[in-house]
Tab-separated table of C-alpha atoms and ligand atoms in Angstrom:
chain	number	residue	atom	x	y	z
L	167	UNK	CA	115.862	64.271	52.043
L	168	UNK	CA	118.196	67.232	51.774
L	169	UNK	CA	120.286	69.046	54.348
L	170	UNK	CA	122.308	72.269	54.370
L	171	UNK	CA	124.496	73.368	57.244
L	172	UNK	CA	123.735	77.099	57.526
L	173	UNK	CA	126.527	77.918	59.973
L	174	UNK	CA	129.423	79.884	58.469
L	175	UNK	CA	132.122	77.538	59.741
L	176	UNK	CA	132.354	74.151	61.423
L	177	UNK	CA	131.807	75.526	64.909
L	178	UNK	CA	129.355	76.268	67.691
L	179	UNK	CA	128.117	79.660	66.591
L	180	UNK	CA	124.981	80.803	64.841
L	181	UNK	CA	123.396	77.342	64.685
L	182	UNK	CA	120.877	76.861	61.903
L	183	UNK	CA	120.176	73.910	59.586
L	184	UNK	CA	118.034	73.524	56.486
L	185	UNK	CA	116.160	70.284	56.053
L	186	UNK	CA	113.926	69.122	53.242
L	187	UNK	CA	111.729	66.152	54.136
L	188	UNK	CA	108.891	64.884	52.029
L	189	UNK	CA	107.550	67.996	50.333
L	190	UNK	CA	108.363	70.243	53.266
L	191	UNK	CA	111.139	72.759	53.612
L	192	UNK	CA	112.173	73.752	57.071
L	193	UNK	CA	114.917	75.287	59.144
L	194	UNK	CA	115.964	73.923	62.495
L	195	UNK	CA	117.138	76.694	64.867
L	196	UNK	CA	118.107	80.276	64.091
L	197	UNK	CA	121.018	81.211	66.294
L	198	UNK	CA	123.184	84.257	66.769
L	199	UNK	CA	126.959	83.936	67.023
L	200	UNK	CA	128.070	84.957	70.523
L	201	UNK	CA	131.427	86.262	69.382
L	202	UNK	CA	130.853	88.111	66.117
L	203	UNK	CA	128.923	91.253	65.229
L	204	UNK	CA	126.739	92.394	62.364
L	205	UNK	CA	126.359	90.133	59.338
L	206	UNK	CA	128.923	87.654	60.740
L	207	UNK	CA	126.683	87.009	63.727
L	208	UNK	CA	123.893	85.687	61.481
L	209	UNK	CA	123.603	82.208	59.982
L	210	UNK	CA	124.486	81.925	56.294
L	211	UNK	CA	120.932	82.113	54.917
L	212	UNK	CA	122.253	83.005	51.467
L	213	UNK	CA	122.738	79.253	51.078
L	214	UNK	CA	118.929	78.918	51.137
L	215	UNK	CA	118.736	80.631	47.749
L	216	UNK	CA	115.115	81.352	46.885
L	217	UNK	CA	113.686	78.419	48.839
L	218	UNK	CA	110.499	79.298	50.712
L	219	UNK	CA	110.238	77.677	54.117
L	220	UNK	CA	107.141	75.936	55.421
L	221	UNK	CA	108.377	75.933	58.991
L	222	UNK	CA	111.040	76.958	61.458
L	223	UNK	CA	111.442	74.663	64.459
L	224	UNK	CA	113.463	75.831	67.458
L	225	UNK	CA	115.119	73.299	69.787
L	226	UNK	CA	115.702	75.618	72.767
L	227	UNK	CA	116.169	79.231	73.739
L	228	UNK	CA	119.920	79.676	74.023
L	229	UNK	CA	121.177	82.635	72.006
L	230	UNK	CA	123.106	80.360	69.632
L	231	UNK	CA	119.830	78.624	68.669
L	232	UNK	CA	117.139	81.335	68.782
L	233	UNK	CA	119.023	84.682	68.699
L	234	UNK	CA	118.236	85.649	65.084
L	235	UNK	CA	114.743	84.144	64.815
L	236	UNK	CA	112.935	87.492	64.177
L	237	UNK	CA	115.279	88.145	61.235
L	238	UNK	CA	114.606	84.746	59.676
L	239	UNK	CA	110.855	85.248	60.259
L	240	UNK	CA	111.052	88.616	58.455
L	241	UNK	CA	112.748	86.945	55.481
L	242	UNK	CA	110.338	83.989	55.500
L	243	UNK	CA	107.003	85.509	56.603
L	244	UNK	CA	104.990	82.492	55.435
L	245	UNK	CA	106.885	80.024	57.632
L	246	UNK	CA	105.144	78.726	60.735
L	247	UNK	CA	107.277	78.649	63.873
L	248	UNK	CA	107.219	75.923	66.517
L	249	UNK	CA	108.848	75.415	69.914
L	250	UNK	CA	107.924	74.278	73.425
L	251	UNK	CA	106.032	76.599	75.746
L	252	UNK	CA	108.967	77.270	78.116
L	253	UNK	CA	111.064	78.093	75.054
L	254	UNK	CA	108.502	80.712	73.967
L	255	UNK	CA	108.662	82.366	77.412
L	256	UNK	CA	112.431	82.326	77.729
L	257	UNK	CA	112.958	83.152	74.063
L	258	UNK	CA	110.901	86.301	74.315
L	259	UNK	CA	112.887	87.555	77.338
L	260	UNK	CA	116.146	86.706	75.604
L	261	UNK	CA	115.298	88.483	72.337
L	262	UNK	CA	114.221	91.674	74.112
L	263	UNK	CA	117.462	91.648	76.074
L	264	UNK	CA	119.306	91.131	72.807
L	265	UNK	CA	117.681	94.271	71.318
L	266	UNK	CA	119.096	96.270	74.253
L	267	UNK	CA	122.556	94.747	73.827
L	268	UNK	CA	122.575	95.388	70.064
L	269	UNK	CA	121.366	98.978	70.527
L	270	UNK	CA	124.251	99.599	72.910
L	271	UNK	CA	126.694	98.041	70.440
L	272	UNK	CA	125.423	100.339	67.727
L	273	UNK	CA	125.945	103.371	69.968
L	274	UNK	CA	129.402	102.290	71.100
L	275	UNK	CA	130.931	100.705	68.006
L	276	UNK	CA	128.695	102.027	65.246
L	277	UNK	CA	127.596	98.536	64.149
L	278	UNK	CA	125.200	99.964	61.559
L	279	UNK	CA	123.263	96.731	61.032
L	280	UNK	CA	122.247	96.766	64.715
L	281	UNK	CA	119.793	96.283	66.217
L	282	UNK	CA	118.934	93.416	63.869
L	283	UNK	CA	115.336	93.750	65.079
L	284	UNK	CA	113.352	96.005	67.395
L	285	UNK	CA	111.367	95.366	70.582
L	286	UNK	CA	108.210	95.721	68.540
L	287	UNK	CA	109.388	93.148	66.030
L	288	UNK	CA	110.422	90.767	68.807
L	289	UNK	CA	106.893	91.040	70.226
L	290	UNK	CA	105.264	90.504	66.850
L	291	UNK	CA	107.484	87.512	66.183
L	292	UNK	CA	106.620	85.955	69.547
L	293	UNK	CA	102.908	86.387	68.788
L	294	UNK	CA	103.336	84.041	65.844
L	295	UNK	CA	105.141	81.258	67.706
L	296	UNK	CA	103.133	78.098	68.201
L	297	UNK	CA	103.929	76.252	71.377
L	298	UNK	CA	103.961	72.474	71.295
L	299	UNK	CA	103.822	69.793	73.968
L	300	UNK	CA	106.507	67.139	74.372
L	301	UNK	CA	105.927	63.654	72.953
L	302	UNK	CA	103.070	64.633	70.696
L	303	UNK	CA	103.164	64.337	66.898
L	304	UNK	CA	102.205	67.480	64.966
L	305	UNK	CA	101.551	67.567	61.249
L	306	UNK	CA	103.557	70.034	59.240
L	307	UNK	CA	101.248	71.657	56.727
L	308	UNK	CA	102.651	72.886	53.435
L	309	UNK	CA	102.116	76.379	52.077
L	310	UNK	CA	99.077	75.260	50.116
L	311	UNK	CA	97.621	72.407	52.061
L	312	UNK	CA	97.366	70.412	55.202
L	313	UNK	CA	99.577	67.555	54.168
L	314	UNK	CA	96.605	65.210	54.267
L	315	UNK	CA	97.376	64.015	50.763
L	316	UNK	CA	99.337	61.012	51.945
L	317	UNK	CA	102.661	62.847	52.098
L	318	UNK	CA	102.216	63.997	55.671
L	319	UNK	CA	105.308	65.212	57.476
L	320	UNK	CA	105.098	65.122	61.250
L	321	UNK	CA	107.374	66.376	64.003
L	322	UNK	CA	107.600	65.579	67.690
L	323	UNK	CA	109.560	67.182	70.538
L	324	UNK	CA	111.566	65.080	73.032
L	325	UNK	CA	112.966	66.362	76.356
L	326	UNK	CA	116.702	67.002	75.850
L	327	UNK	CA	117.640	67.496	79.538
L	328	UNK	CA	119.891	70.465	78.666
L	329	UNK	CA	118.039	73.550	79.972
L	330	UNK	CA	114.392	74.341	80.709
L	331	UNK	CA	112.326	73.759	77.548
L	332	UNK	CA	115.156	72.142	75.568
L	333	UNK	CA	114.286	69.485	73.026
L	334	UNK	CA	115.357	67.091	70.349
L	335	UNK	CA	113.126	67.118	67.257
L	336	UNK	CA	111.951	63.949	65.488
L	337	UNK	CA	110.609	64.301	61.937
L	338	UNK	CA	108.830	61.559	60.036
L	339	UNK	CA	107.940	61.506	56.352
L	340	UNK	CA	107.551	58.902	53.634
L	341	UNK	CA	108.402	56.099	56.047
L	342	UNK	CA	111.693	57.817	56.930
L	343	UNK	CA	112.720	59.491	60.149
L	344	UNK	CA	115.231	62.195	61.026
L	345	UNK	CA	116.150	63.118	64.576
L	346	UNK	CA	117.889	66.410	65.415
L	347	UNK	CA	119.255	66.265	68.952
L	348	UNK	CA	119.597	70.011	69.596
L	349	UNK	CA	121.809	70.431	72.673
L	350	UNK	CA	121.519	67.329	74.863
L	351	UNK	CA	122.439	66.036	78.253
L	352	UNK	CA	122.111	62.325	79.039
L	353	UNK	CA	123.034	62.858	82.717
L	354	UNK	CA	121.065	64.469	85.513
L	355	UNK	CA	122.207	67.957	86.483
L	356	UNK	CA	121.273	69.591	89.792
L	357	UNK	CA	117.902	70.760	88.458
L	358	UNK	CA	117.477	69.280	84.980
L	359	UNK	CA	116.890	65.552	84.584
L	360	UNK	CA	118.585	63.499	81.867
L	361	UNK	CA	117.179	63.521	78.314
L	362	UNK	CA	114.465	61.077	77.314
L	363	UNK	CA	115.191	60.453	73.657
L	364	UNK	CA	113.597	58.113	71.101
L	365	UNK	CA	114.944	54.588	71.119
L	366	UNK	CA	113.212	53.492	67.935
L	367	UNK	CA	115.038	52.946	64.662
L	368	UNK	CA	115.971	56.331	63.168
L	369	UNK	CA	117.254	56.751	59.622
L	370	UNK	CA	119.187	59.980	59.997
L	371	UNK	CA	120.617	61.323	63.234
L	372	UNK	CA	121.735	64.980	63.331
L	373	UNK	CA	123.815	65.179	66.477
L	374	UNK	CA	125.564	67.873	68.507
L	375	UNK	CA	129.226	67.223	69.456
L	376	UNK	CA	130.124	69.964	71.961
L	377	UNK	CA	132.202	67.633	74.130
L	378	UNK	CA	133.275	65.334	71.290
L	379	UNK	CA	137.025	65.701	71.882
L	380	UNK	CA	137.139	65.348	75.648
L	381	UNK	CA	136.975	62.035	77.426
L	382	UNK	CA	134.905	61.991	80.586
L	383	UNK	CA	137.392	62.520	83.455
L	384	UNK	CA	138.073	59.256	85.298
L	385	UNK	CA	135.931	58.909	88.401
L	386	UNK	CA	133.853	61.994	87.596
L	387	UNK	CA	130.406	62.149	89.153
L	388	UNK	CA	128.116	65.144	89.454
L	389	UNK	CA	127.818	64.585	93.213
L	390	UNK	CA	131.598	64.418	93.566
L	391	UNK	CA	131.984	67.599	91.545
L	392	UNK	CA	129.386	69.388	93.667
L	393	UNK	CA	131.394	68.390	96.760
L	394	UNK	CA	134.576	69.699	95.193
L	395	UNK	CA	132.866	73.036	94.455
L	396	UNK	CA	131.569	73.285	98.033
L	397	UNK	CA	135.092	72.657	99.382
L	398	UNK	CA	136.604	75.208	97.016
L	399	UNK	CA	134.078	77.785	98.220
L	400	UNK	CA	134.847	76.966	101.855
L	401	UNK	CA	138.560	77.401	101.106
L	402	UNK	CA	137.974	80.683	99.312
L	403	UNK	CA	135.862	82.082	102.136
L	404	UNK	CA	138.503	81.105	104.704
L	405	UNK	CA	141.053	82.972	102.611
L	406	UNK	CA	138.861	86.049	102.667
L	407	UNK	CA	137.987	85.770	98.988
L	408	UNK	CA	134.973	86.706	96.995
L	409	UNK	CA	134.241	84.343	94.116
L	410	UNK	CA	133.131	85.037	90.548
L	411	UNK	CA	131.404	82.213	88.659
L	412	UNK	CA	130.830	83.223	85.005
L	413	UNK	CA	127.720	81.464	83.663
L	414	UNK	CA	125.131	81.546	80.905
L	415	UNK	CA	122.012	83.420	82.058
L	416	UNK	CA	119.861	80.474	81.035
L	417	UNK	CA	120.554	77.078	82.538
L	418	UNK	CA	123.909	77.345	84.243
L	419	UNK	CA	122.772	80.250	86.464
L	420	UNK	CA	119.853	78.233	87.823
L	421	UNK	CA	121.950	75.080	88.230
L	422	UNK	CA	124.595	76.994	90.224
L	423	UNK	CA	121.944	78.720	92.366
L	424	UNK	CA	120.462	75.303	93.171
L	425	UNK	CA	123.908	74.021	94.182
L	426	UNK	CA	124.511	77.056	96.406
L	427	UNK	CA	121.116	76.434	97.988
L	428	UNK	CA	122.191	72.873	98.806
L	429	UNK	CA	125.570	74.020	100.165
L	430	UNK	CA	123.940	76.479	102.550
L	431	UNK	CA	121.904	73.623	104.012
L	432	UNK	CA	124.495	70.868	103.929
L	433	UNK	CA	127.887	72.449	104.649
L	434	UNK	CA	128.554	73.724	108.147
L	435	UNK	CA	131.153	76.140	106.863
L	436	UNK	CA	128.787	77.587	104.270
L	437	UNK	CA	125.705	77.635	106.454
L	438	UNK	CA	125.643	81.386	107.065
L	439	UNK	CA	123.571	83.103	104.427
L	440	UNK	CA	126.513	84.259	102.352
L	441	UNK	CA	125.451	86.897	99.835
L	442	UNK	CA	124.879	85.774	96.227
L	443	UNK	CA	124.614	88.148	93.259
L	444	UNK	CA	123.161	87.613	89.792
L	445	UNK	CA	122.325	89.910	86.857
L	446	UNK	CA	118.958	91.239	85.693
L	447	UNK	CA	118.579	88.923	82.683
L	448	UNK	CA	119.479	85.926	84.844
L	449	UNK	CA	116.848	86.928	87.389
L	450	UNK	CA	114.170	87.001	84.663
L	451	UNK	CA	115.200	83.541	83.453
L	452	UNK	CA	115.240	82.292	87.055
L	453	UNK	CA	111.693	83.628	87.527
L	454	UNK	CA	110.597	81.428	84.633
L	455	UNK	CA	112.299	78.373	86.180
L	456	UNK	CA	110.457	79.134	89.424
L	457	UNK	CA	107.099	79.722	87.801
L	458	UNK	CA	107.331	76.473	85.852
L	459	UNK	CA	108.971	74.408	88.609
L	460	UNK	CA	106.027	72.133	89.324
L	461	UNK	CA	105.075	71.764	85.667
L	462	UNK	CA	108.555	70.634	84.666
L	463	UNK	CA	110.169	67.213	84.833
L	464	UNK	CA	113.023	68.255	87.134
L	465	UNK	CA	114.713	67.735	90.454
L	466	UNK	CA	113.995	69.951	93.472
L	467	UNK	CA	110.524	70.750	92.038
L	468	UNK	CA	109.526	72.709	95.129
L	469	UNK	CA	112.618	74.897	95.194
L	470	UNK	CA	111.810	78.535	94.398
L	471	UNK	CA	115.233	79.954	93.631
L	472	UNK	CA	114.435	83.674	93.746
L	473	UNK	CA	112.687	83.382	97.113
L	474	UNK	CA	114.812	80.751	98.851
L	475	UNK	CA	118.256	81.592	97.506
L	476	UNK	CA	117.299	85.288	97.410
L	477	UNK	CA	120.133	86.559	95.222
L	478	UNK	CA	120.882	90.281	95.007
L	479	UNK	CA	120.462	91.699	91.521
L	480	UNK	CA	123.180	93.700	89.779
L	481	UNK	CA	123.028	95.818	86.649
L	482	UNK	CA	125.615	97.432	84.353
L	483	UNK	CA	126.112	100.290	86.822
L	484	UNK	CA	126.049	98.536	90.182
L	485	UNK	CA	128.452	95.807	89.047
L	486	UNK	CA	131.188	98.457	88.850
L	487	UNK	CA	131.244	99.031	92.585
L	488	UNK	CA	129.787	95.798	93.969
L	489	UNK	CA	131.901	94.961	97.028
L	490	UNK	CA	134.994	92.771	96.588
L	491	UNK	CA	134.441	91.430	100.052
L	492	UNK	CA	135.030	88.020	101.632
L	493	UNK	CA	132.328	85.406	101.358
L	494	UNK	CA	130.400	86.868	98.438
L	495	UNK	CA	129.546	84.822	95.375
L	496	UNK	CA	128.950	86.506	92.028
L	497	UNK	CA	127.104	84.215	89.605
L	498	UNK	CA	127.235	86.501	86.573
L	499	UNK	CA	126.647	86.170	82.845
L	500	UNK	CA	127.942	85.959	80.216
L	501	UNK	CA	129.515	82.543	80.530
L	502	UNK	CA	132.215	83.440	78.006
L	503	UNK	CA	132.905	86.870	79.593
L	504	UNK	CA	132.100	88.723	76.371
L	505	UNK	CA	133.149	92.421	76.666
L	506	UNK	CA	130.645	94.724	78.432
L	507	UNK	CA	128.789	91.883	80.142
L	508	UNK	CA	128.585	91.719	83.939
L	509	UNK	CA	131.019	88.816	84.291
L	510	UNK	CA	133.513	90.628	82.064
L	511	UNK	CA	133.339	93.921	83.965
L	512	UNK	CA	133.592	92.124	87.293
L	513	UNK	CA	136.458	89.852	86.193
L	514	UNK	CA	138.533	92.889	85.200
L	515	UNK	CA	138.108	94.177	88.738
L	516	UNK	CA	139.412	91.086	90.511
L	517	UNK	CA	141.871	89.606	88.019
L	518	UNK	CA	144.935	91.314	89.545
L	519	UNK	CA	144.002	90.618	93.158
L	520	UNK	CA	145.481	87.346	94.533
L	521	UNK	CA	142.950	87.268	97.345
L	522	UNK	CA	139.980	86.517	95.092
L	523	UNK	CA	138.833	83.589	92.961
L	524	UNK	CA	137.222	82.832	89.636
L	525	UNK	CA	135.579	79.440	89.223
L	526	UNK	CA	134.880	78.202	85.692
L	527	UNK	CA	132.022	75.714	85.543
L	528	UNK	CA	131.024	75.157	81.915
L	529	UNK	CA	131.798	75.482	78.217
L	530	UNK	CA	133.702	78.476	76.866
L	531	UNK	CA	134.880	78.885	73.291
L	532	UNK	CA	138.715	78.699	73.496
L	533	UNK	CA	139.044	82.107	71.790
L	534	UNK	CA	136.457	83.832	73.959
L	535	UNK	CA	137.698	85.988	76.867
L	536	UNK	CA	136.742	83.241	79.352
L	537	UNK	CA	138.555	80.622	77.249
L	538	UNK	CA	141.704	82.783	76.990
L	539	UNK	CA	141.582	83.555	80.702
L	540	UNK	CA	141.172	79.904	81.720
L	541	UNK	CA	143.945	78.725	79.431
L	542	UNK	CA	146.403	81.466	80.481
L	543	UNK	CA	145.952	80.513	84.160
L	544	UNK	CA	147.233	82.238	87.283
L	545	UNK	CA	150.538	83.981	86.519
L	546	UNK	CA	149.663	84.321	82.828
L	547	UNK	CA	148.593	87.403	80.967
L	548	UNK	CA	145.335	87.993	79.169
L	549	UNK	CA	143.681	90.735	77.112
L	550	UNK	CA	140.058	90.224	78.120
L	551	UNK	CA	139.089	93.164	75.963
L	552	UNK	CA	141.042	93.597	72.715
L	553	UNK	CA	140.593	97.380	73.055
L	554	UNK	CA	142.269	97.520	76.457
L	555	UNK	CA	145.773	96.642	77.678
L	556	UNK	CA	146.264	93.061	78.817
L	557	UNK	CA	146.296	92.245	82.513
L	558	UNK	CA	148.395	89.905	84.649
L	559	UNK	CA	146.261	87.142	86.189
L	560	UNK	CA	146.939	87.159	89.917
L	561	UNK	CA	143.624	85.872	91.213
L	562	UNK	CA	143.042	82.212	91.995
L	563	UNK	CA	141.431	80.135	89.227
L	564	UNK	CA	139.639	76.815	89.602
L	565	UNK	CA	137.801	74.692	87.089
L	566	UNK	CA	134.812	72.425	87.492
L	567	UNK	CA	132.946	70.170	85.128
L	568	UNK	CA	129.245	70.992	85.216
L	569	UNK	CA	128.626	70.928	81.496
L	570	UNK	CA	125.002	70.943	80.340
L	571	UNK	CA	126.087	68.863	77.332
L	572	UNK	CA	126.293	65.095	76.917
L	573	UNK	CA	129.661	63.460	77.393
L	574	UNK	CA	131.411	62.096	74.341
L	575	UNK	CA	130.868	58.586	75.675
L	576	UNK	CA	127.106	59.099	76.043
L	577	UNK	CA	126.803	60.529	72.515
L	578	UNK	CA	128.567	57.509	71.057
L	579	UNK	CA	126.457	55.153	73.148
L	580	UNK	CA	123.250	56.793	71.915
L	581	UNK	CA	124.331	56.643	68.270
L	582	UNK	CA	125.168	52.947	68.705
L	583	UNK	CA	121.758	52.191	70.202
L	584	UNK	CA	119.958	53.927	67.356
L	585	UNK	CA	122.408	52.753	64.651
L	586	UNK	CA	121.110	55.190	62.018
L	587	UNK	CA	121.787	54.879	58.315
L	588	UNK	CA	123.461	58.317	58.384
L	589	UNK	CA	124.856	60.471	61.145
L	590	UNK	CA	125.298	64.206	60.566
L	591	UNK	CA	127.655	65.870	63.042
L	592	UNK	CA	126.961	69.493	64.013
L	593	UNK	CA	127.461	71.963	66.910
L	594	UNK	CA	131.096	71.236	67.666
L	595	UNK	CA	134.487	72.904	67.304
L	596	UNK	CA	136.558	71.219	64.547
L	597	UNK	CA	138.633	68.898	66.816
L	598	UNK	CA	135.433	67.670	68.497
L	599	UNK	CA	133.628	67.023	65.231
L	600	UNK	CA	136.619	65.285	63.659
L	601	UNK	CA	137.286	62.992	66.578
L	602	UNK	CA	133.596	62.079	66.737
L	603	UNK	CA	133.614	61.304	63.009
L	604	UNK	CA	136.583	58.964	63.359
L	605	UNK	CA	135.198	57.222	66.422
L	606	UNK	CA	131.685	56.763	65.028
L	607	UNK	CA	133.000	55.568	61.662
L	608	UNK	CA	134.996	52.879	63.486
L	609	UNK	CA	132.224	51.892	65.906
L	610	UNK	CA	129.376	51.964	63.390
L	611	UNK	CA	130.785	50.619	60.116
L	612	UNK	CA	127.291	50.381	58.576
L	613	UNK	CA	126.467	54.052	59.168
L	614	UNK	CA	127.669	56.868	56.966
L	615	UNK	CA	129.118	59.645	59.133
L	616	UNK	CA	128.879	63.116	57.604
L	617	UNK	CA	130.519	66.385	58.646
L	618	UNK	CA	128.436	68.785	56.555
L	619	UNK	CA	130.507	71.513	54.894
L	620	UNK	CA	128.949	74.930	55.571
L	621	UNK	CA	126.566	76.095	52.843
L	622	UNK	CA	126.684	72.865	50.802
L	623	UNK	CA	123.570	70.834	50.074
L	624	UNK	CA	123.852	67.197	51.151
L	625	UNK	CA	121.516	64.465	49.956
L	626	UNK	CA	120.555	62.293	52.931
M	1889	ZN	ZN1	122.181	75.220	74.471
M	1890	ZN	ZN1	124.146	75.349	71.608
């Protein structure tokens, strides 16, 4: 078994991993870096050399896992591509949106490589995706055969509890097994239910470490955190504030909408139908959550967010003069407030106004605008856009823990239950990966813990 980390650094960026099992060559995920542009936004496929892939398997449809898939498919036209059905639906919407974003970036900054692919190519790519059910073993055929020659390689998707369609991927070959977690959550969220992952003996575990360096806050519960958010909203409304919640379009948007739905029903102070705003991409993703609600293992299966929460929809133009008025909640992407996105444009409008609030609810890269903003805090100064002068933060800032990723404790617990021969740590900023390595090495002395250097082949 061989493995190559195809990210350019040890980080959460353009996630992509090469794996050779049995006679099969495959790549797990094909992400786009949220922060960089052009070549730097792509995984480091040069490290693949002249290897021809049999398959590309996608864990879920966040940009950092699927964003460059049409480019990889162009370079590896013979590779078959697998993912779950919800991931095909969401992925297609996301890639078309990405073409629009990249086209704009080309016009504004002259990024000559952009768009990396066209709408037509995104459509053609999606036509070739094969959707797979959860908990069903599929055989991975080689370029020349079916794999029926005794060296069969199979893969199976497991529900990862992270966002709609998200999975961990179990591969079996030659009596060996490898499990790639993708992005996981072992706790229930407001909509998504906790992951159901294999509990059998696994030889190699490739595990994400997003929250690897943060202990779970003492006494934290999701229900308690939801209450805290409801109270913060009540307080903000009483102060005459409007509230911005920067979120990812996929996952966090729908989780926050579901919470707001509950607050309207459960809190007397929030019972009036206070106006909620989301962006166009988020509304398309929310439509997919609604359409698939009864087919999905989830909570609130009857809740139709677009109809019952009835958010107003903003675009690049209307966000510029959307009212900064009391009692309005803006649930806008991107989660990291990347320049030009709705949350970024809106944040610049309310940052210097002490009346209003920004609530952070999930992960943000510490160097992203949202990360800088959060860490500077009220009274600090931040340059949200490197091309524009920095601004003094006068608005109110609050932070909540609604991560869609497993806690550090749950990751360690899972690794201990599986006690694999080798553990490969991926999808984490360096402090998270390093602390996880030290902890796992101490807790699992019989397992080899590997932090794979980018671009270097590792024998598993
Ligand atoms: Zn994700
Ligand atoms: Zn991710």
